[in-house]
Coordinates of C-alpha atoms and ligand atoms in Angstrom, one line a residue:
M19 CA 82.5 94.1 130.6
P20 CA 79.4 95.3 128.7
L21 CA 80.8 97.3 125.7
V22 CA 84.1 97.9 123.9
A23 CA 85.1 100.5 121.3
G24 CA 87.4 100.2 118.3
V25 CA 88.8 103.0 116.3
D26 CA 90.1 103.1 112.7
S27 CA 92.1 106.3 112.3
S28 CA 92.6 105.8 108.5
T29 CA 93.9 108.1 105.8
Q30 CA 90.6 109.7 104.9
S31 CA 88.7 109.6 108.2
C32 CA 88.3 108.4 111.7
K33 CA 85.7 105.7 112.4
L34 CA 84.6 104.4 115.7
V35 CA 82.4 101.4 116.5
I36 CA 81.0 100.4 119.9
R37 CA 80.2 96.7 120.2
D38 CA 79.1 94.2 122.8
A39 CA 82.3 92.6 124.2
E40 CA 81.1 89.1 124.2
S41 CA 78.8 88.8 121.2
G42 CA 80.3 91.5 119.1
V43 CA 76.9 93.0 118.3
L44 CA 77.2 96.5 116.9
V45 CA 75.6 99.0 119.4
R46 CA 76.5 102.4 117.9
Q47 CA 79.1 104.1 115.7
G48 CA 80.5 107.5 114.7
R49 CA 82.9 109.0 112.2
A50 CA 84.7 112.2 111.3
P51 CA 86.8 113.2 108.2
H52 CA 90.6 113.7 108.2
P53 CA 92.2 116.5 106.1
D54 CA 93.5 115.8 102.7
G55 CA 97.2 115.6 101.9
T56 CA 100.1 113.4 102.5
E57 CA 101.4 115.4 105.5
V58 CA 99.0 116.0 108.3
D59 CA 99.2 117.6 111.8
P60 CA 98.4 114.7 114.2
A61 CA 96.2 117.3 116.1
A62 CA 93.7 116.8 113.2
W63 CA 93.5 113.0 114.0
W64 CA 92.9 113.8 117.6
S65 CA 90.1 116.2 117.0
A66 CA 88.5 113.8 114.5
L67 CA 88.7 111.0 117.1
G68 CA 86.9 113.4 119.6
E69 CA 84.2 114.1 117.0
A70 CA 83.8 110.4 116.2
V71 CA 83.5 109.6 119.9
S72 CA 80.8 112.3 120.3
A73 CA 79.0 111.1 117.1
A74 CA 78.9 107.6 118.6
G75 CA 77.3 108.9 121.8
G76 CA 80.4 108.9 124.0
L77 CA 82.2 106.2 126.0
A78 CA 80.4 106.4 129.3
D79 CA 79.3 102.7 129.1
V80 CA 82.5 101.4 127.4
G81 CA 85.0 99.3 129.4
A82 CA 87.9 99.1 126.8
I83 CA 89.1 100.8 123.6
S84 CA 91.7 100.0 121.0
V85 CA 93.0 102.2 118.3
A86 CA 94.0 100.9 114.8
G87 CA 95.4 103.3 112.3
Q88 CA 97.0 103.9 109.0
Q89 CA 100.5 102.4 109.0
H90 CA 104.0 103.9 108.7
G91 CA 103.2 107.6 109.3
M92 CA 106.1 109.3 111.0
V93 CA 105.1 111.2 114.1
C94 CA 108.1 112.9 115.7
L95 CA 107.9 114.2 119.3
D96 CA 110.3 116.5 121.1
E97 CA 111.4 115.9 124.7
T98 CA 108.3 117.6 126.1
G99 CA 106.0 115.3 124.0
A100 CA 105.1 118.1 121.5
V101 CA 104.8 117.2 117.8
V102 CA 107.9 118.4 115.9
R103 CA 106.3 118.8 112.4
P104 CA 103.3 117.5 110.6
A105 CA 103.4 113.7 110.2
L106 CA 104.6 112.4 106.9
L107 CA 102.0 109.7 105.8
W108 CA 102.5 106.3 104.2
N109 CA 101.6 107.7 100.8
D110 CA 104.0 110.6 100.9
T111 CA 106.6 109.8 98.3
R112 CA 109.2 112.5 99.0
S113 CA 111.2 109.8 100.9
A114 CA 111.7 107.6 97.8
G115 CA 115.4 108.7 97.4
A116 CA 116.1 108.2 101.1
A117 CA 114.7 104.6 100.8
A118 CA 116.9 103.9 97.8
D119 CA 119.9 105.3 99.7
L120 CA 119.2 103.0 102.7
V121 CA 119.0 100.0 100.4
A122 CA 122.2 100.9 98.5
E123 CA 124.1 101.5 101.7
A124 CA 123.4 97.8 102.7
G125 CA 124.9 96.5 99.5
E126 CA 124.6 96.8 95.7
G127 CA 121.4 95.6 94.0
E128 CA 119.9 92.5 95.4
T129 CA 122.5 92.3 98.2
G130 CA 121.1 95.4 99.8
Q131 CA 117.5 94.3 99.3
R132 CA 118.2 90.9 100.8
F133 CA 120.0 92.5 103.8
W134 CA 116.9 94.5 104.7
A135 CA 114.4 91.6 104.0
D136 CA 116.4 89.3 106.3
A137 CA 116.9 92.0 108.9
V138 CA 113.3 93.4 109.3
G139 CA 111.1 91.6 106.8
V140 CA 110.8 94.6 104.5
V141 CA 112.9 96.4 101.9
P142 CA 112.7 100.2 102.4
V143 CA 110.4 102.1 100.0
A144 CA 109.1 105.7 100.5
S145 CA 106.2 104.5 102.7
L146 CA 108.2 103.1 105.5
T147 CA 109.0 105.1 108.6
V148 CA 112.7 104.3 108.4
S149 CA 112.8 106.1 105.0
K150 CA 111.0 109.1 106.3
L151 CA 113.4 109.4 109.2
R152 CA 116.3 109.4 106.8
W153 CA 114.5 112.1 104.7
L154 CA 114.0 114.2 107.8
A155 CA 117.6 113.9 108.9
R156 CA 118.9 115.0 105.4
H157 CA 116.3 117.7 104.5
E158 CA 115.2 119.2 107.8
P159 CA 118.2 119.1 110.2
G160 CA 116.6 121.7 112.5
N161 CA 113.5 119.6 113.0
A162 CA 115.6 116.4 113.2
A163 CA 117.6 117.9 116.0
R164 CA 114.5 118.4 118.1
V165 CA 113.2 114.8 117.8
A166 CA 113.3 112.9 121.0
A167 CA 110.9 110.1 120.1
V168 CA 109.3 108.7 117.0
C169 CA 106.0 106.8 116.9
L170 CA 103.1 105.9 114.5
P171 CA 99.6 107.3 114.2
H172 CA 97.9 104.6 116.3
D173 CA 100.7 104.8 119.0
W174 CA 100.3 108.5 119.3
L175 CA 96.5 108.4 119.6
T176 CA 96.7 105.7 122.2
W177 CA 99.3 107.7 124.1
R178 CA 97.0 110.8 124.0
L179 CA 94.1 108.8 125.2
A180 CA 96.3 107.8 128.2
G181 CA 96.9 111.5 128.9
A182 CA 100.2 111.8 127.1
P183 CA 102.1 110.5 130.2
G184 CA 105.7 111.1 129.1
L185 CA 107.7 109.6 126.2
A186 CA 108.7 106.5 128.2
A187 CA 105.0 105.5 128.2
L188 CA 104.7 105.3 124.4
S189 CA 103.6 101.9 123.2
T190 CA 102.9 100.1 119.9
D191 CA 102.0 96.6 118.9
R192 CA 103.7 94.0 116.7
S193 CA 101.7 94.7 113.6
D194 CA 102.4 98.4 113.4
A195 CA 106.0 98.0 114.6
S196 CA 106.6 95.7 111.7
G197 CA 105.9 98.5 109.3
T198 CA 108.6 100.8 110.6
G199 CA 111.7 99.1 109.0
Y200 CA 113.5 99.0 112.3
W201 CA 111.6 96.3 114.1
S202 CA 112.1 92.6 113.2
P203 CA 108.9 90.4 113.3
A204 CA 111.1 87.3 113.1
S205 CA 113.2 88.1 116.3
A206 CA 110.6 90.4 117.9
T207 CA 113.3 93.0 118.6
Y208 CA 114.1 96.5 117.5
R209 CA 117.0 96.9 115.1
R210 CA 118.2 100.0 116.8
D211 CA 121.3 100.0 114.6
L212 CA 119.2 100.4 111.5
L213 CA 117.2 103.3 113.0
E214 CA 120.5 104.9 114.0
Q215 CA 122.0 104.4 110.6
A216 CA 118.9 106.0 109.0
F217 CA 118.5 109.0 111.4
G218 CA 122.1 109.5 112.6
R219 CA 121.3 108.9 116.3
M220 CA 119.0 106.9 118.5
V221 CA 115.6 108.3 119.7
T222 CA 113.0 106.9 122.0
V223 CA 110.7 104.3 120.3
P224 CA 107.5 102.8 121.7
R225 CA 107.5 99.6 123.8
V226 CA 106.1 96.8 121.6
L227 CA 103.1 95.2 123.4
G228 CA 102.0 91.6 122.9
P229 CA 98.6 90.7 121.4
V230 CA 96.6 91.1 124.7
E231 CA 98.9 93.4 126.6
S232 CA 97.1 96.6 127.8
A233 CA 98.5 100.0 126.9
G234 CA 97.2 101.4 130.2
R235 CA 94.1 103.3 131.1
L236 CA 92.1 106.1 129.4
D237 CA 92.7 109.4 131.1
P238 CA 89.1 110.6 131.8
A239 CA 90.2 114.2 131.5
V240 CA 91.2 114.0 127.8
L241 CA 87.7 113.5 126.3
A242 CA 84.6 115.6 126.4
G243 CA 82.3 114.3 129.2
G244 CA 85.4 112.5 130.5
P245 CA 85.1 113.1 134.2
E246 CA 82.0 110.9 134.3
L247 CA 83.8 108.0 132.5
P248 CA 84.4 104.8 134.4
E249 CA 87.8 103.1 134.2
V250 CA 88.4 102.3 130.5
S251 CA 91.3 100.1 129.6
L252 CA 93.4 100.7 126.4
G253 CA 94.2 97.8 124.1
P254 CA 97.5 97.6 122.3
G255 CA 96.0 98.8 119.0
A256 CA 97.2 97.8 115.6
G257 CA 98.1 98.7 112.0
D258 CA 94.9 99.1 110.0
N259 CA 95.4 96.1 107.8
A260 CA 96.2 93.7 110.7
A261 CA 93.0 95.0 112.4
A262 CA 90.9 94.4 109.3
A263 CA 92.3 90.8 109.0
F264 CA 91.3 90.3 112.6
G265 CA 88.0 92.0 112.2
V266 CA 86.9 89.7 109.4
G267 CA 88.3 86.6 111.1
A268 CA 90.7 85.7 108.2
G269 CA 91.9 82.1 108.4
P270 CA 94.1 79.8 106.3
G271 CA 93.2 80.1 102.6
D272 CA 91.8 83.6 103.1
V273 CA 93.4 86.6 101.4
V274 CA 92.1 90.0 102.5
V275 CA 92.0 92.6 99.8
S276 CA 91.2 96.2 101.1
I277 CA 90.3 98.9 98.6
G278 CA 90.7 102.1 100.6
T279 CA 93.1 105.0 99.8
S280 CA 95.6 102.2 99.6
G281 CA 95.0 98.9 98.0
T282 CA 96.2 96.0 100.1
V283 CA 96.4 92.2 99.7
C284 CA 97.4 90.2 102.8
G285 CA 97.0 86.8 104.4
V286 CA 97.7 85.4 107.9
A287 CA 100.8 83.2 108.0
E288 CA 102.4 81.0 110.7
Q289 CA 106.0 82.0 109.8
P290 CA 107.6 85.3 109.0
T291 CA 108.3 86.1 105.4
A292 CA 111.4 87.9 103.9
D293 CA 110.9 88.8 100.2
P294 CA 114.1 90.3 98.8
T295 CA 112.2 91.8 95.9
G296 CA 110.5 94.0 98.5
I297 CA 107.1 93.4 96.8
V298 CA 105.7 91.5 99.8
A299 CA 106.2 93.2 103.1
G300 CA 106.7 90.7 105.9
F301 CA 104.5 92.3 108.6
A302 CA 103.2 90.8 111.8
D303 CA 99.5 90.4 112.7
V304 CA 97.6 91.1 115.9
T305 CA 97.4 87.5 117.2
G306 CA 101.1 86.7 117.4
R307 CA 101.4 85.4 113.9
Y308 CA 102.4 87.2 110.6
L309 CA 100.8 89.1 107.9
P310 CA 102.6 89.1 104.5
L311 CA 101.2 92.1 102.6
V312 CA 101.4 93.9 99.3
C313 CA 100.3 97.6 99.2
T314 CA 99.5 99.8 96.3
L315 CA 99.2 103.6 96.5
N316 CA 96.2 103.6 94.1
A317 CA 92.9 102.1 94.9
A318 CA 89.6 103.7 95.8
R319 CA 90.8 107.1 94.6
V320 CA 91.3 105.7 91.1
L321 CA 87.5 105.2 91.1
D322 CA 87.0 108.7 92.6
A323 CA 89.2 110.2 89.9
A324 CA 87.5 108.3 87.1
A325 CA 84.1 109.3 88.3
A326 CA 85.2 113.0 88.5
L327 CA 86.7 112.7 85.0
L328 CA 83.4 111.4 83.6
G329 CA 81.3 113.8 85.7
V330 CA 79.3 111.0 87.3
G331 CA 78.8 109.6 90.9
L332 CA 80.3 106.3 92.1
A333 CA 77.1 104.3 91.6
E334 CA 76.9 105.6 88.0
L335 CA 80.5 104.8 87.4
A336 CA 79.9 101.2 88.5
D337 CA 76.9 101.0 86.1
L338 CA 78.9 102.4 83.3
A339 CA 81.8 99.9 84.0
L340 CA 79.4 97.0 84.0
S341 CA 77.9 98.1 80.7
A342 CA 81.3 97.7 78.9
P343 CA 82.6 94.2 78.0
P344 CA 85.3 92.5 80.1
G345 CA 88.6 93.8 79.0
A346 CA 87.0 97.0 77.8
D347 CA 87.8 96.1 74.2
G348 CA 91.5 96.5 74.9
L349 CA 91.3 99.9 76.8
V350 CA 93.7 99.7 79.7
L351 CA 94.1 102.2 82.5
V352 CA 97.4 101.9 84.4
P353 CA 96.4 103.4 87.8
Y354 CA 99.6 105.1 89.0
L355 CA 97.8 108.4 89.8
A356 CA 99.7 109.0 93.0
G357 CA 103.0 107.5 91.9
E358 CA 103.2 103.8 92.9
R359 CA 104.7 101.7 95.7
T360 CA 104.2 98.3 94.2
P361 CA 105.9 98.2 91.8
N362 CA 108.3 100.7 93.3
R363 CA 107.6 103.6 90.9
P364 CA 107.2 106.6 93.2
D365 CA 107.5 109.1 90.3
A366 CA 105.3 107.2 87.8
N367 CA 102.1 108.7 86.4
G368 CA 98.9 106.9 85.3
A369 CA 98.3 106.1 81.7
V370 CA 95.5 105.1 79.3
H371 CA 96.4 102.7 76.5
G372 CA 94.3 101.3 73.7
L373 CA 92.2 104.3 72.8
T374 CA 90.3 103.8 69.5
L375 CA 87.1 105.2 68.1
R376 CA 85.4 102.1 69.6
T377 CA 86.9 102.4 73.1
A378 CA 86.7 106.2 73.5
T379 CA 83.5 106.0 75.6
P380 CA 82.6 106.7 79.2
A381 CA 81.7 103.0 79.7
H382 CA 85.0 101.7 78.4
L383 CA 87.0 104.2 80.6
A384 CA 85.0 103.3 83.7
R385 CA 85.6 99.6 83.1
A386 CA 89.3 100.2 82.4
A387 CA 89.6 102.1 85.7
V388 CA 88.0 99.3 87.7
E389 CA 90.0 96.6 85.9
G390 CA 93.4 98.5 86.1
M391 CA 93.0 99.1 89.8
L392 CA 92.2 95.4 90.4
C393 CA 94.9 94.1 88.0
A394 CA 97.5 95.9 90.1
L395 CA 96.1 94.1 93.2
A396 CA 96.1 90.8 91.3
D397 CA 99.8 91.2 90.7
G398 CA 100.1 91.6 94.5
L399 CA 98.1 88.4 94.9
D400 CA 100.5 86.5 92.7
A401 CA 103.4 87.8 94.8
L402 CA 101.7 86.7 98.0
V403 CA 101.2 83.2 96.5
A404 CA 104.9 83.1 95.5
Q405 CA 105.7 83.7 99.2
G406 CA 103.7 80.5 100.1
V407 CA 100.4 82.1 101.1
A408 CA 97.5 79.8 100.3
V409 CA 94.6 81.5 98.5
Q410 CA 91.2 79.8 98.3
R411 CA 89.1 83.0 98.4
V412 CA 89.5 86.7 98.6
I413 CA 87.7 88.7 101.3
L414 CA 87.0 92.2 100.0
V415 CA 86.8 95.1 102.4
G416 CA 87.3 98.9 102.4
G417 CA 85.3 101.7 100.9
G418 CA 85.9 100.6 97.3
A419 CA 84.2 97.2 98.1
R420 CA 80.9 99.1 98.1
S421 CA 81.2 99.4 94.3
T422 CA 79.0 96.8 92.5
A423 CA 81.5 96.9 89.6
V424 CA 84.5 96.1 91.8
R425 CA 82.6 93.2 93.4
R426 CA 81.6 91.7 90.0
V427 CA 84.8 92.3 88.1
A428 CA 87.1 91.1 91.0
P429 CA 86.6 87.4 90.6
Q430 CA 87.2 87.7 86.8
I431 CA 90.6 89.2 87.6
F432 CA 91.6 87.4 90.8
G433 CA 90.5 84.0 89.6
V434 CA 89.0 82.9 92.9
P435 CA 85.7 83.5 94.6
V436 CA 85.4 86.9 96.2
V437 CA 83.6 87.1 99.5
V438 CA 82.2 90.5 100.4
P439 CA 81.0 91.0 104.0
P440 CA 78.2 93.5 104.4
P441 CA 79.4 97.2 104.2
G442 CA 81.0 97.9 107.5
E443 CA 84.1 99.2 109.3
Y444 CA 86.2 96.1 109.6
V445 CA 89.4 97.8 110.8
A446 CA 87.5 99.4 113.6
D447 CA 85.7 96.1 114.3
G448 CA 89.1 94.4 114.5
A449 CA 90.3 97.0 117.0
A450 CA 87.1 96.5 119.0
R451 CA 87.6 92.8 119.1
Q452 CA 91.2 93.3 120.2
A453 CA 89.9 95.6 123.0
A454 CA 87.5 92.9 124.1
W455 CA 90.2 90.2 124.0
T456 CA 92.6 92.4 126.0
A457 CA 89.9 93.1 128.6
L458 CA 88.3 89.7 128.8
G459 CA 91.7 87.8 128.7
G460 CA 92.0 84.2 127.6
A461 CA 94.2 82.3 125.2
Q462 CA 91.9 82.9 122.2
P463 CA 90.0 86.1 121.1
P464 CA 86.3 86.2 121.6
I465 CA 84.4 84.6 118.7
W466 CA 82.3 87.3 117.1
T467 CA 79.7 86.4 114.5
V468 CA 80.4 88.3 111.3
A469 CA 77.2 89.0 109.4
A470 CA 76.6 86.8 106.3
P471 CA 78.9 87.8 103.4
R472 CA 77.9 87.6 99.8
T473 CA 80.1 85.5 97.5
Y474 CA 80.8 86.7 93.9
E475 CA 82.0 84.1 91.4
A476 CA 82.9 84.4 87.7
D477 CA 85.0 82.7 85.1
P478 CA 88.5 84.2 85.1
V479 CA 89.3 86.3 82.1
P480 CA 93.1 85.9 81.8
A481 CA 93.2 88.3 78.7
I482 CA 92.5 91.2 81.0
R483 CA 95.6 90.7 83.0
A484 CA 97.7 89.8 79.9
R485 CA 96.7 93.1 78.3
Y486 CA 97.4 95.0 81.6
A487 CA 100.8 93.3 81.9
Q488 CA 101.7 94.7 78.4
A489 CA 100.6 98.2 79.3
R490 CA 101.9 98.6 82.9
E491 CA 105.5 99.2 81.9
H492 CA 104.5 102.0 79.5
V493 CA 104.2 104.9 81.9
I494 CA 106.1 108.1 82.3
D495 CA 108.0 108.9 85.5
H496 CA 107.4 112.6 86.1
G497 CA 111.0 113.0 87.3
S498 CA 112.4 111.9 83.9
T499 CA 113.4 114.3 81.2
P500 CA 111.7 113.9 77.8
A501 CA 114.1 113.0 75.0
P502 CA 114.9 116.1 72.8
P503 CA 113.0 116.2 69.5
R504 CA 115.0 114.8 66.5
Ligands
LIG609 N1 80.1 102.9 96.4 C1 81.4 103.2 96.3 N2 82.1 102.9 95.2 C2 83.4 103.2 95.0 N3 84.1 103.7 96.0 C3 83.6 104.0 97.2 C4 82.2 103.8 97.4 N4 81.9 104.2 98.6 C5 83.0 104.7 99.2 N5 84.0 104.6 98.3 C6 85.4 105.1 98.4 O1 86.1 104.5 99.5 C7 87.1 105.4 99.9 C8 87.2 105.4 101.4 O2 87.4 104.1 101.8 P1 88.1 103.8 103.2 O3 88.3 102.3 103.2 O4 87.3 104.4 104.3 O5 89.5 104.5 103.0 P2 90.7 104.8 104.1 O6 90.7 103.6 105.0 O7 91.9 104.9 103.2 O8 90.4 106.1 104.7 C9 86.9 106.8 99.3 O9 87.8 107.1 98.3 C10 85.5 106.6 98.7 O10 85.3 107.4 97.5
LIG610 O1 100.8 101.7 104.0 C1 99.9 100.9 104.1 C2 100.1 99.4 104.4 O2 101.5 99.1 104.3 C3 98.4 101.4 104.0 O3 97.5 100.3 103.9 C4 98.1 102.3 105.1 O4 98.0 101.5 106.3 C5 96.9 103.1 104.9 O5 95.7 102.4 104.8 P1 94.3 103.0 104.4 O6 94.1 104.3 105.1 O7 94.4 103.2 102.9 O8 93.3 101.9 104.7

């Protein structure tokens, strides 16, 4: 088994790495962008995957491939296997009302929340597949009637790589199944009753593979240059966050924070979690364990937006942020630019508080953007700790981890050392490592050496979080009607 490939089909792009199966050494890589928007035709992911494969020099010398992908996205297929409508992504908030309905149907207030947390480890919010299915049933009955199977982005890409061999061949893995809202990590079974309740009837769902179970073989006809391909085995794949935790080799005491389109905070746990507040999602990981996780809708794009607002690039934004004092003299940016999932405020907008003649500078705004985005994640870290996750250090990954300001400010806000591996594609790396494990077999995954990380330490500045906590409730929900003038 010379080489293996790992894919990260994420929100903004598709990244592919090719690594040596035994040592993990990076051999080559490729990437291609995804279209913008919160509903996307899966065909765009497929063509981006093809482009990424070509950019990486093809798969002719690769023995196994695994696909990790953005979680929760609803891919509906008809009985011929054709896509019924563009996929609704994890960050599409139109299903917020459907999520609230599903919780209310299970009982009033905390009773409903507790029911879902106990049943499937998660409380429905707009992001979850179960909420999207309910939305589809209520809002697009014509499309809903055509649905024969529902799967997730990584499931669909893996199935396409296998040559789309019929709906019965669809497969997924524990980590991604645990983000649907109708698969229980604790019992490792589908809650078909909950899917049926949400959608009105049962549809085909992918078989859930174990950590090293193969999803079949790559159909050589589906990729350019395919006919020359040797036999390539398909790994089970994963949700992107589980793949990242596996890619960086997170262990006890490690909390992985990813700053991509989403902001996520997660840790590997030996036992499943069931948080009735819904803040911590009780996901599964790729090794057979669990991955309690908090996810925000606003991370790297908050920095993109601040840079655009100030008319600077991302490097200059970081320099500006670092030139302002910690706490930005009281300027606070509440980063709910895309609505928010944690806290569950799908209709909220962002806000800036504390503008004065002193704080109305580009440097203060840049600092407030970095701090606000990180404070929302620090709230997630607290919630994870409340669920019993130990935190000795944070491992920072995702595109936003490239920002020097994020790296330096993060330990002030998280209050623990922040370890930043060299810039890389850790989701794709986790998928590649999974492909290697599936192909090589063995009770334990191959040990791959991760390049030396850099550790950032700083004295915590609790005042930043205290000020943020004051500000975060003072946002406007765009669905709400302003009070009439008096
Ligand atoms: N130096 C940088 N500073 C801040 N943000 C960055 C930097 N480099 C890349 N990014 C941001 O990272 C994001 C992409 O990160 P990525 O983890 O690939 O996202 P996703 O997995 O959601 O597709 C983009 O929004 C991009 O602007
Ligand atoms: O919804 C979640 C996790 O629950 C997100 O983390 C998605 O999985 C998207 O990830 P990125 O593309 O932002 O990395």
